[in-house]
Amino acid sequence: MRKVIHIVGARPNFMKVAPIYKAIRARGVLHQRLVHTGQHYDVKMSDVFFSDLGLPAPEVHLGIGSGSHAEQTARMMVEMEKVFLQEKPDLVSVVGDVNSTLAAALVTSKLAIPLAHVEAGLRSRERYQPEEVNRVVTDRLSELLLTPSRDADANLLEEGVPSSRIHFVGNVMIDSLLSNQEKAEQLSTLRDLGLSARQYAVATLHRPVNVDDPKLLVGLIGSLRDVARRLPLVFPVHPRTRKMLTEQGWLAELERAPGMKLVEPMGYLEFLALTSQARVILTDSGGLQEEATALGVPCLTLREQTERPVTVEVGTNEVVGTDAARILAAVDRILAGQGKQGRVPELWDGRTGERIADLYARSVGAQGQARASA
Ligand code: UD1
């Protein structure tokens, strides 16, 4: 049987790989291996997602950990090359835009192994944003470009990618969301935090551009404190953000702010329970903008632009930047019942993993192979 290797490494990868992995398993026409780079290694940033999403433990764990971009990416490349040479996959599948995605793209291209990129074609056009670099390079090196929205197809065509390589399959992360929402909402998460449905806000912050610069970070946490005065605000703190808040001596004060509920990073199901029943979400995450759109929950993006324009054009997302007055005005509009109404974008239907599995099987010739041996 032909073999696909899936690369995962960081938190936003796991909910994208799970539906593809399960759909391939259900079809039984391809061997698959899960390789974890170890970019994220905390139990709360990684392990809990495997159990929540019903993913098996990775067959290979590279144990890379943190480091500068060059160190981290280079260490991943060295270890991945060994795995690919030994495993001889027919296809390597990567998702998203993290350093693990880029490392796999570079290694496969040197070994002439076909690469599939899930979530291809998104562009923020911020030249020096690490994720943008990862996206552009990975797309350049991919044989199969699987896009979540039509704008991504247009970006790739504009960059000269042949249309035969571009496949609009929909948003695979939404498969995970739809298949887990009911289970998540049965958890006691809201009760445990003393919250009632639609009576609280959720915030996340982790982009280097927002949290590594103390001047920007202090402004953003000031805005979050103002939001927390209006309605309870749950703020699960990413390790990068916690480190910065601790170094600046702001953590204890923020913990005591009225209405503020600072918590550790949450598991997939717990966090979904929280977001699906929130009144408003404030975030600089890309994935959360999409999840909010799928859930129909108003979302305020604390960045200057988004690489996911469909969440604004069709969904519930508003890009409000980092200016305090603008953020609070948007929150007040939502609390007054004048938030943006959205629809669910095309093909965010819970079946993207199945479409990808069929495409992979076709592209490596596995269906013909299965028929021939039947
Ligand atoms: C990475 C991705 C980003 C994604 C984010 C989701 C890149 C370039 N960035 O950013 O696109 O949105 O994951 O979380 O790939 N740390 C821990 N425990 C961990 C992992 C990290 O404490 O399990 C701390 C370390 O101090 C580390 C820092 O967080 O230096 C940043 O981790 P890193 O993986 O470099 O990037 P993220 O900011 O998590």
XYZ file of C-alpha atoms and ligand atoms in Angstrom:
413
model
C 0.000 0.000 0.000
C 1.128 3.558 -0.673
C 2.186 5.641 2.329
C 1.355 9.157 3.534
C 3.254 10.863 6.340
C 1.442 13.600 8.270
C 3.582 16.229 9.961
C 2.298 17.874 13.135
C 4.172 20.083 15.562
C 2.225 22.914 17.103
C -1.176 23.330 18.722
C -3.088 24.601 15.668
C -1.995 21.547 13.638
C -3.726 18.827 15.619
C -7.367 19.742 14.875
C -6.500 20.011 11.177
C -4.823 16.620 10.900
C -7.394 14.633 12.913
C -10.191 14.652 10.275
C -7.762 13.762 7.461
C -6.229 10.954 9.499
C -9.639 9.501 10.347
C -10.942 9.704 6.781
C -7.843 7.922 5.448
C -8.186 5.257 8.136
C -11.855 4.732 7.214
C -10.983 4.223 3.542
C -8.197 1.734 4.290
C -6.408 2.279 0.983
C -3.318 4.079 2.291
C -0.782 3.466 5.032
C -0.289 6.532 7.193
C 2.242 7.660 9.768
C 1.965 10.549 12.187
C 5.221 12.409 12.858
C 5.289 14.986 15.689
C 8.175 17.433 15.566
C 7.801 18.442 19.231
C 7.629 22.177 18.397
C 4.984 22.326 21.108
C 5.764 19.997 23.991
C 3.739 21.110 27.049
C 0.947 18.687 27.936
C -1.514 21.580 27.615
C -0.193 22.643 24.199
C 0.029 19.150 22.712
C -0.848 15.872 24.515
C -4.356 16.890 25.562
C -5.251 17.511 21.905
C -4.456 13.926 20.937
C -6.818 12.542 23.564
C -9.513 15.191 22.915
C -9.430 14.611 19.150
C -9.114 10.824 19.270
C -5.768 10.889 17.482
C -3.357 8.013 18.161
C 0.010 8.844 19.730
C 2.442 9.794 16.942
C 4.529 6.884 15.662
C 7.565 9.165 15.500
C 8.343 12.011 17.888
C 11.302 14.208 16.957
C 11.477 16.004 20.323
C 12.700 19.314 18.837
C 11.310 21.851 21.353
C 11.807 25.618 21.350
C 14.614 27.710 19.880
C 15.237 30.565 17.481
C 13.479 30.170 14.144
C 16.707 29.009 12.475
C 17.656 26.578 15.243
C 14.190 25.101 15.542
C 13.626 24.752 11.782
C 17.100 23.370 11.135
C 16.849 20.754 13.902
C 13.498 19.647 12.524
C 14.943 19.344 9.020
C 17.856 17.162 10.135
C 15.579 14.749 11.996
C 12.847 14.688 9.352
C 15.305 13.843 6.606
C 16.268 10.682 8.489
C 12.624 9.698 8.936
C 11.706 10.314 5.288
C 14.743 8.373 4.027
C 13.787 5.435 6.198
C 10.010 5.528 5.682
C 10.057 6.385 1.954
C 6.591 8.002 1.887
C 4.708 8.463 -1.396
C 3.296 11.746 -0.114
C 3.960 14.074 2.821
C 1.019 16.081 4.123
C 1.495 19.334 6.018
C -1.071 21.724 7.458
C -1.117 25.414 8.305
C 1.804 27.776 8.585
C 4.016 26.873 11.534
C 7.753 26.199 11.466
C 7.107 22.431 11.407
C 5.174 22.946 8.145
C 8.049 24.848 6.542
C 10.720 22.368 7.691
C 8.828 19.458 6.129
C 8.324 21.385 2.896
C 12.054 22.071 2.539
C 13.066 18.489 3.301
C 10.530 16.839 0.985
C 11.482 19.095 -1.889
C 15.176 18.150 -1.617
C 14.269 14.462 -1.485
C 11.798 14.806 -4.397
C 8.871 13.536 -2.304
C 5.499 15.011 -3.334
C 4.138 17.478 -0.788
C 0.504 18.324 -0.037
C -0.266 21.584 1.780
C -3.589 21.797 3.577
C -4.684 25.426 4.089
C -2.731 26.623 1.073
C -3.066 30.065 -0.461
C -3.782 32.231 2.590
C -1.860 35.510 2.523
C -1.552 38.308 5.058
C 0.911 40.151 2.791
C 2.968 41.023 5.859
C 6.358 40.256 4.425
C 8.126 39.598 7.736
C 5.421 37.758 9.663
C 6.914 34.277 10.313
C 3.691 32.504 9.324
C 3.506 34.418 6.034
C 7.030 33.333 5.127
C 6.121 29.746 6.021
C 2.960 29.908 3.907
C 4.613 31.402 0.817
C 7.563 28.993 0.813
C 5.451 25.910 1.562
C 3.005 26.744 -1.239
C 5.874 27.265 -3.648
C 7.175 23.763 -2.937
C 3.840 21.910 -2.890
C 2.544 19.534 -5.499
C -1.011 19.562 -4.136
C -2.393 22.836 -2.775
C -5.591 22.327 -0.806
C -7.414 25.566 -0.170
C -10.021 26.484 2.471
C -11.662 29.356 0.553
C -11.891 30.831 -2.954
C -9.706 33.824 -2.056
C -6.848 31.377 -1.465
C -7.294 29.943 -4.988
C -7.150 33.467 -6.380
C -3.930 34.246 -4.460
C -2.230 31.128 -5.780
C -3.304 31.740 -9.379
C -2.015 35.295 -9.112
C 1.351 33.909 -7.989
C 1.481 31.684 -11.056
C 0.622 28.325 -9.484
C -0.891 26.084 -12.191
C -4.622 25.570 -11.598
C -4.154 21.795 -11.899
C -2.364 21.842 -8.535
C -5.032 23.854 -6.713
C -7.912 22.021 -5.053
C -10.626 23.908 -3.205
C -11.595 21.434 -0.473
C -12.972 23.663 2.316
C -11.835 24.176 5.872
C -10.663 20.998 7.551
C -10.503 22.527 11.032
C -14.264 23.016 10.869
C -14.664 19.228 10.509
C -13.163 18.873 13.994
C -15.323 21.656 15.347
C -18.590 20.249 13.996
C -17.887 16.701 15.094
C -16.951 17.759 18.640
C -19.259 20.684 19.417
C -22.042 18.665 21.026
C -19.628 16.678 23.189
C -17.833 19.875 24.209
C -21.014 21.663 25.235
C -21.870 18.823 27.610
C -18.729 19.492 29.646
C -18.935 21.426 32.912
C -16.490 24.102 31.648
C -18.898 27.053 31.977
C -20.160 25.952 35.400
C -16.604 25.391 36.633
C -15.682 28.946 35.642
C -18.904 30.403 37.085
C -20.168 31.547 33.671
C -23.532 31.541 31.891
C -23.949 30.988 28.149
C -23.617 34.225 26.060
C -22.764 36.267 29.156
C -18.990 36.327 28.857
C -16.123 37.132 26.483
C -13.102 35.025 25.502
C -9.702 36.463 24.592
C -6.461 34.961 23.282
C -3.185 36.678 22.409
C 0.024 35.065 21.225
C 1.308 36.680 18.019
C 4.913 37.843 18.465
C 3.968 41.175 16.856
C 1.443 41.767 19.678
C 3.031 40.180 22.728
C 6.787 40.573 22.254
C 6.591 44.376 22.210
C 5.817 45.579 25.765
C 4.344 48.874 24.521
C 1.791 47.104 22.347
C 1.122 44.404 24.923
C 0.400 46.893 27.689
C -2.158 48.606 25.486
C -3.839 45.329 24.584
C -4.089 44.089 28.160
C -5.457 47.511 29.106
C -8.227 46.982 26.535
C -8.920 43.480 27.851
C -9.230 44.906 31.376
C -11.796 47.398 30.096
C -13.738 44.616 28.387
C -13.669 42.580 31.634
C -15.378 45.486 33.421
C -18.301 45.121 31.004
C -18.675 41.317 31.124
C -16.579 38.443 32.537
C -13.607 37.750 30.283
C -11.822 34.385 30.114
C -8.236 34.714 28.963
C -6.327 31.433 28.482
C -2.696 32.552 28.454
C -0.306 31.146 25.814
C 3.222 30.298 27.165
C 4.794 33.044 25.031
C 2.383 35.633 26.463
C 2.707 34.365 30.037
C 6.485 34.667 29.784
C 6.230 38.281 28.658
C 3.608 39.229 31.266
C 5.768 37.663 33.988
C 8.966 39.379 32.794
C 7.214 42.749 32.764
C 5.717 42.140 36.233
C 2.136 42.573 34.932
C 0.755 39.096 35.557
C -0.344 39.406 39.203
C -2.113 42.698 38.595
C -3.913 41.332 35.563
C -5.049 38.299 37.577
C -6.686 40.629 40.088
C -8.442 42.834 37.512
C -12.230 42.901 38.032
C -14.069 40.423 35.783
C -10.825 38.929 34.471
C -10.414 35.136 34.537
C -6.846 34.265 33.631
C -6.477 30.533 32.976
C -3.888 28.098 31.622
C -4.076 27.063 27.936
C -7.120 24.798 27.591
C -7.697 21.474 25.872
C -9.582 21.320 22.566
C -12.976 20.303 23.943
C -12.910 22.630 26.948
C -11.955 25.581 24.768
C -14.640 24.744 22.218
C -17.201 24.632 25.023
C -16.070 28.117 25.961
C -15.953 29.689 22.500
C -19.176 28.160 21.199
C -21.208 29.780 23.969
C -19.367 33.124 24.205
C -20.933 36.533 23.511
C -17.793 37.815 21.823
C -14.293 36.555 21.042
C -11.233 38.833 20.924
C -8.150 37.260 19.369
C -5.013 37.533 17.282
C -5.195 33.844 16.289
C -6.003 32.867 12.712
C -7.786 29.623 13.533
C -10.029 31.209 16.120
C -11.333 33.746 13.573
C -12.468 30.780 11.492
C -13.951 28.897 14.419
C -15.916 31.982 15.494
C -17.295 32.301 11.950
C -18.343 28.636 11.925
C -19.972 29.060 15.345
C -21.687 32.350 14.431
C -20.051 34.083 17.399
C -18.910 37.711 16.849
C -15.118 37.925 16.636
C -12.834 40.945 16.932
C -9.410 40.411 15.438
C -6.700 42.337 17.262
C -4.443 42.726 14.239
C -4.233 45.171 11.365
C -5.295 42.648 8.711
C -6.234 39.004 8.294
C -5.016 36.307 5.928
C -8.532 34.837 6.246
C -10.704 37.477 4.502
C -13.654 35.089 4.097
C -14.219 35.369 7.873
C -14.832 39.112 7.350
C -16.610 39.036 3.983
C -18.936 36.155 4.880
C -18.454 35.445 8.588
C -18.686 37.185 11.943
C -15.158 38.586 12.036
C -14.178 42.259 12.250
C -10.554 43.342 12.031
C -10.215 46.055 14.666
C -6.444 46.336 15.148
C -4.888 47.225 18.484
C -6.301 50.675 19.189
C -8.128 50.683 22.556
C -10.944 53.039 21.530
C -11.703 51.010 18.427
C -11.706 47.701 20.315
C -14.057 48.990 23.014
C -16.417 50.633 20.550
C -16.713 47.304 18.714
C -17.343 45.406 21.967
C -20.008 47.921 22.978
C -21.766 47.528 19.624
C -21.854 43.757 20.076
C -23.149 44.070 23.655
C -25.865 46.416 22.371
C -26.996 43.650 19.991
C -25.546 45.342 16.905
C -22.757 42.833 16.262
C -22.001 41.558 12.803
C -24.178 38.709 11.554
C -22.402 36.088 9.508
C -22.942 33.046 7.361
C -20.889 29.872 7.068
C -18.483 29.984 4.084
C -18.691 27.577 1.162
C -17.532 24.001 1.897
C -17.044 24.556 5.629
C -19.347 21.593 5.909
C -17.541 19.012 8.042
C -16.520 16.862 5.046
C -13.202 18.434 4.072
C -11.188 15.559 5.614
C -13.051 13.107 3.365
C -12.375 15.197 0.262
C -8.689 15.381 1.164
C -8.434 11.619 1.805
C -9.968 10.899 -1.626
C -7.646 13.357 -3.284
C -4.558 11.843 -1.624
C -5.631 8.352 -2.626
C -6.128 9.471 -6.220
C -2.907 11.411 -6.370
C -0.695 8.503 -5.231
C -2.654 5.990 -7.298
C -3.992 4.141 -4.262
C -7.542 3.745 -5.512
C -6.387 2.064 -8.707
C -4.133 -0.104 -6.592
C -6.983 -1.075 -4.238
C -9.239 -1.933 -7.202
C -6.530 -3.970 -8.879
C -5.957 -6.082 -5.774
C -9.700 -6.454 -5.013
C 3.618 28.801 17.050
C 3.457 29.156 15.570
C 2.251 30.061 15.389
C 1.021 29.445 15.993
C 1.303 29.133 17.449
C 0.123 28.512 18.156
C 5.527 29.331 14.274
C 6.460 30.270 13.606
N 4.623 29.894 15.071
O 3.903 30.009 17.759
O 2.024 30.245 14.005
O -0.070 30.322 15.863
O 2.412 28.224 17.509
O 0.418 28.318 19.510
O 5.606 28.146 14.041
N 6.508 27.252 24.671
C 6.217 26.534 25.801
N 5.645 25.315 25.677
C 5.356 24.772 24.471
C 5.652 25.512 23.309
C 6.221 26.745 23.420
O 6.461 26.970 26.921
O 4.808 23.644 24.425
C 7.089 28.608 24.810
C 8.575 28.636 24.651
O 9.067 29.605 25.527
C 8.790 29.084 23.218
C 7.605 30.002 23.013
O 6.544 29.434 23.794
O 9.989 29.731 23.023
C 7.142 30.098 21.591
O 6.917 28.802 21.022
P 7.081 28.586 19.434
O 6.705 27.207 19.060
O 8.396 29.073 18.998
O 6.039 29.600 18.803
P 4.566 29.992 19.208
O 4.579 31.387 19.671
O 3.894 28.964 20.046
